[in-house]
Amino acid sequence: LLMVGGGILKDKLKEKIASHGLKNAIILTGYLRGKDLLCAYLEADILILPSFYELQSIVALEAMATRNAILIGKSRENAAQELVKEGVNGYTFN
């Protein structure tokens, strides 16, 4: 599993990964940009965007441009879910 990005929960996430013995199964890249980000999209099969509060998501659009399926959190406050054609280019979840 490749997890791209960072944020305030990164250290807590590292602890959880270690405590569950998943250090060899999960790679945390931190923030990527440019060619590195493009390579990550091209290597991926699916983008999971767990945010339930999202405007028009550039991340989802970039993933779709590289032909990744998208899995997006569904809520009234998440405009990114409008990009999903259920079962065609991805799915939404509660």
Coordinates of N, CA and C in Angstrom, one line a residue:
L1 N 0.9 -1.2 0.0 CA 0.0 0.0 0.0 C 0.9 1.2 0.0
L2 N 0.6 2.1 -0.9 CA 1.4 3.4 -1.0 C 0.5 4.5 -0.5
M3 N 0.9 5.2 0.5 CA 0.1 6.3 1.0 C 0.8 7.6 0.8
V4 N 0.2 8.5 0.0 CA 0.9 9.7 -0.4 C 0.3 10.9 0.4
G5 N 1.1 11.8 0.9 CA 0.6 12.9 1.6 C 1.2 13.0 3.0
G6 N 0.7 13.9 3.8 CA 1.2 14.1 5.2 C 0.1 14.7 6.0
G7 N 0.5 15.4 7.0 CA -0.5 16.1 7.8 C -0.2 15.8 9.3
I8 N -1.1 16.3 10.1 CA -0.9 16.3 11.6 C -1.0 14.9 12.1
L9 N -1.6 13.9 11.4 CA -1.8 12.6 11.9 C -0.7 11.6 11.5
K10 N 0.3 12.1 10.7 CA 1.3 11.2 10.2 C 2.0 10.4 11.2
D11 N 2.5 11.1 12.3 CA 3.2 10.3 13.3 C 2.3 9.3 14.0
K12 N 1.1 9.6 14.2 CA 0.1 8.6 14.8 C -0.1 7.4 13.9
L13 N -0.2 7.8 12.6 CA -0.3 6.7 11.6 C 0.9 5.8 11.5
K14 N 2.1 6.4 11.6 CA 3.3 5.6 11.7 C 3.3 4.6 12.9
E15 N 2.8 5.1 14.0 CA 2.8 4.3 15.2 C 1.8 3.1 15.0
K16 N 0.6 3.4 14.4 CA -0.4 2.3 14.2 C 0.2 1.3 13.2
I17 N 0.9 1.7 12.2 CA 1.5 0.8 11.2 C 2.5 -0.1 11.9
A18 N 3.3 0.5 12.7 CA 4.3 -0.3 13.4 C 3.7 -1.3 14.4
S19 N 2.7 -0.8 15.2 CA 2.1 -1.6 16.2 C 1.3 -2.8 15.6
H20 N 0.9 -2.7 14.3 CA 0.2 -3.8 13.7 C 1.2 -4.6 12.8
G21 N 2.5 -4.4 12.9 CA 3.4 -5.1 12.1 C 3.3 -5.0 10.6
L22 N 3.0 -3.8 10.2 CA 2.7 -3.5 8.7 C 3.8 -2.6 8.1
K23 N 5.0 -2.5 8.7 CA 6.0 -1.6 8.2 C 6.5 -2.1 6.8
N24 N 6.5 -3.4 6.5 CA 6.9 -3.9 5.2 C 5.8 -3.9 4.2
A25 N 4.6 -3.5 4.6 CA 3.4 -3.6 3.7 C 2.9 -2.2 3.3
I26 N 3.3 -1.2 4.1 CA 2.8 0.2 3.8 C 3.9 1.1 3.7
I27 N 3.9 1.9 2.6 CA 4.9 2.9 2.4 C 4.2 4.3 2.5
L28 N 4.8 5.1 3.4 CA 4.3 6.5 3.6 C 5.3 7.4 2.8
T29 N 4.9 8.1 1.8 CA 5.8 8.9 1.0 C 6.0 10.3 1.5
G30 N 5.0 10.8 2.2 CA 5.0 12.3 2.5 C 4.4 13.0 1.3
Y31 N 4.5 14.3 1.2 CA 4.0 15.0 0.1 C 4.9 14.8 -1.1
L32 N 4.2 14.6 -2.3 CA 4.9 14.4 -3.6 C 4.4 15.5 -4.5
R33 N 5.3 15.9 -5.5 CA 4.8 16.8 -6.5 C 5.6 16.5 -7.8
G34 N 5.2 17.1 -8.9 CA 5.8 16.9 -10.2 C 5.9 15.5 -10.6
K35 N 7.0 15.1 -11.1 CA 7.2 13.7 -11.7 C 7.0 12.6 -10.7
D36 N 7.4 12.9 -9.4 CA 7.2 11.9 -8.4 C 5.7 11.6 -8.1
L37 N 4.9 12.7 -8.1 CA 3.5 12.5 -7.9 C 2.9 11.8 -9.1
L38 N 3.3 12.1 -10.3 CA 2.8 11.5 -11.5 C 3.1 10.0 -11.5
C39 N 4.3 9.6 -11.1 CA 4.7 8.2 -11.0 C 3.9 7.5 -10.0
A40 N 3.5 8.1 -8.9 CA 2.7 7.5 -7.9 C 1.3 7.2 -8.5
Y41 N 0.7 8.1 -9.2 CA -0.6 7.9 -9.9 C -0.5 6.8 -10.9
L42 N 0.6 6.8 -11.7 CA 0.7 5.8 -12.7 C 0.9 4.4 -12.2
E43 N 1.5 4.3 -11.0 CA 1.7 2.9 -10.3 C 0.4 2.5 -9.6
A44 N -0.5 3.4 -9.3 CA -1.7 3.0 -8.5 C -2.7 2.4 -9.4
D45 N -3.6 1.7 -8.7 CA -4.8 1.1 -9.4 C -6.1 1.8 -8.9
I46 N -6.0 2.4 -7.7 CA -7.2 3.0 -7.1 C -6.7 4.2 -6.2
L47 N -7.6 5.2 -6.2 CA -7.4 6.3 -5.2 C -8.5 6.2 -4.2
I48 N -8.1 6.2 -2.9 CA -9.1 6.3 -1.8 C -9.0 7.6 -1.2
L49 N -10.1 8.4 -1.3 CA -10.2 9.7 -0.7 C -11.2 9.7 0.5
P50 N -10.7 9.4 1.7 CA -11.6 9.2 2.8 C -12.3 10.5 3.4
S51 N -11.9 11.6 2.9 CA -12.5 12.9 3.4 C -14.0 13.0 3.1
F52 N -14.7 13.4 4.1 CA -16.2 13.6 3.9 C -16.5 15.1 3.7
Y53 N -15.4 15.9 3.8 CA -15.6 17.4 3.6 C -14.6 17.8 2.5
E54 N -15.0 17.8 1.3 CA -14.1 18.1 0.2 C -14.8 18.9 -0.9
L55 N -14.1 19.9 -1.4 CA -14.7 20.6 -2.5 C -14.3 19.8 -3.8
Q56 N -14.3 20.5 -4.9 CA -13.9 19.8 -6.2 C -12.5 19.3 -6.0
S57 N -12.3 18.0 -5.9 CA -11.0 17.5 -5.5 C -10.0 17.4 -6.7
I58 N -8.9 18.1 -6.6 CA -7.9 18.0 -7.6 C -7.3 16.6 -7.6
V59 N -7.1 16.1 -6.4 CA -6.5 14.8 -6.3 C -7.4 13.7 -7.0
A60 N -8.7 13.8 -6.9 CA -9.6 12.8 -7.6 C -9.5 13.1 -9.1
L61 N -9.4 14.3 -9.5 CA -9.3 14.6 -11.0 C -8.0 14.1 -11.5
E62 N -6.9 14.3 -10.8 CA -5.6 13.8 -11.2 C -5.6 12.2 -11.3
A63 N -6.2 11.6 -10.3 CA -6.3 10.1 -10.4 C -7.1 9.6 -11.6
M64 N -8.2 10.3 -11.8 CA -9.0 9.9 -13.0 C -8.3 10.2 -14.3
A65 N -7.5 11.2 -14.4 CA -6.7 11.5 -15.6 C -5.7 10.4 -15.9
T66 N -5.3 9.7 -14.8 CA -4.3 8.6 -15.0 C -5.0 7.2 -14.9
R67 N -6.3 7.3 -15.1 CA -7.2 6.1 -15.3 C -7.3 5.2 -14.0
N68 N -7.2 5.8 -12.9 CA -7.3 5.1 -11.6 C -8.8 5.1 -11.2
A69 N -9.3 4.0 -10.7 CA -10.6 4.0 -10.1 C -10.6 4.9 -8.8
I70 N -11.7 5.5 -8.5 CA -11.7 6.3 -7.3 C -12.8 5.8 -6.3
L71 N -12.4 5.9 -5.0 CA -13.3 5.5 -3.9 C -13.4 6.7 -3.0
I72 N -14.6 7.3 -3.0 CA -14.7 8.7 -2.3 C -15.8 8.6 -1.2
G73 N -15.4 9.3 -0.1 CA -16.4 9.4 1.0 C -17.6 10.2 0.5
K74 N -18.8 9.7 0.9 CA -20.1 10.3 0.5 C -20.7 11.0 1.7
S75 N -21.0 12.3 1.4 CA -21.7 13.1 2.4 C -22.2 14.4 1.7
R76 N -23.1 15.1 2.3 CA -23.6 16.4 1.7 C -22.5 17.4 1.5
E77 N -21.4 17.3 2.3 CA -20.3 18.3 2.3 C -19.2 17.9 1.4
N78 N -19.4 16.9 0.6 CA -18.3 16.4 -0.3 C -18.7 16.5 -1.8
A79 N -18.2 17.6 -2.4 CA -18.5 17.7 -3.8 C -17.8 16.7 -4.7
A80 N -16.7 16.2 -4.2 CA -15.9 15.2 -5.0 C -16.7 14.0 -5.4
Q81 N -17.7 13.6 -4.6 CA -18.5 12.5 -4.9 C -19.2 12.6 -6.2
E82 N -19.4 13.8 -6.7 CA -20.1 14.1 -7.9 C -19.3 13.6 -9.1
L83 N -18.0 13.3 -8.9 CA -17.1 12.8 -10.0 C -17.3 11.4 -10.2
V84 N -18.0 10.7 -9.3 CA -18.1 9.2 -9.3 C -19.3 8.8 -10.1
K85 N -19.0 7.9 -11.1 CA -20.1 7.2 -11.8 C -20.1 5.8 -11.2
E86 N -21.0 5.5 -10.2 CA -20.9 4.3 -9.5 C -20.7 3.0 -10.4
G87 N -19.7 2.3 -10.1 CA -19.4 1.0 -10.8 C -18.8 1.2 -12.2
V88 N -18.6 2.5 -12.6 CA -18.0 2.8 -13.9 C -16.5 3.2 -13.6
N89 N -16.4 4.3 -12.9 CA -15.1 4.9 -12.6 C -14.7 4.8 -11.1
G90 N -15.6 4.3 -10.3 CA -15.3 4.1 -8.9 C -16.6 4.0 -8.1
Y91 N -16.5 4.2 -6.8 CA -17.6 4.0 -5.9 C -17.5 5.1 -4.8
T92 N -18.6 5.3 -4.1 CA -18.7 6.2 -3.0 C -19.0 5.3 -1.8
F93 N -18.6 5.8 -0.6 CA -18.9 5.0 0.6 C -19.3 6.0 1.8
N94 N -20.0 5.4 2.7 CA -20.5 6.2 3.9 C -19.5 6.0 5.1

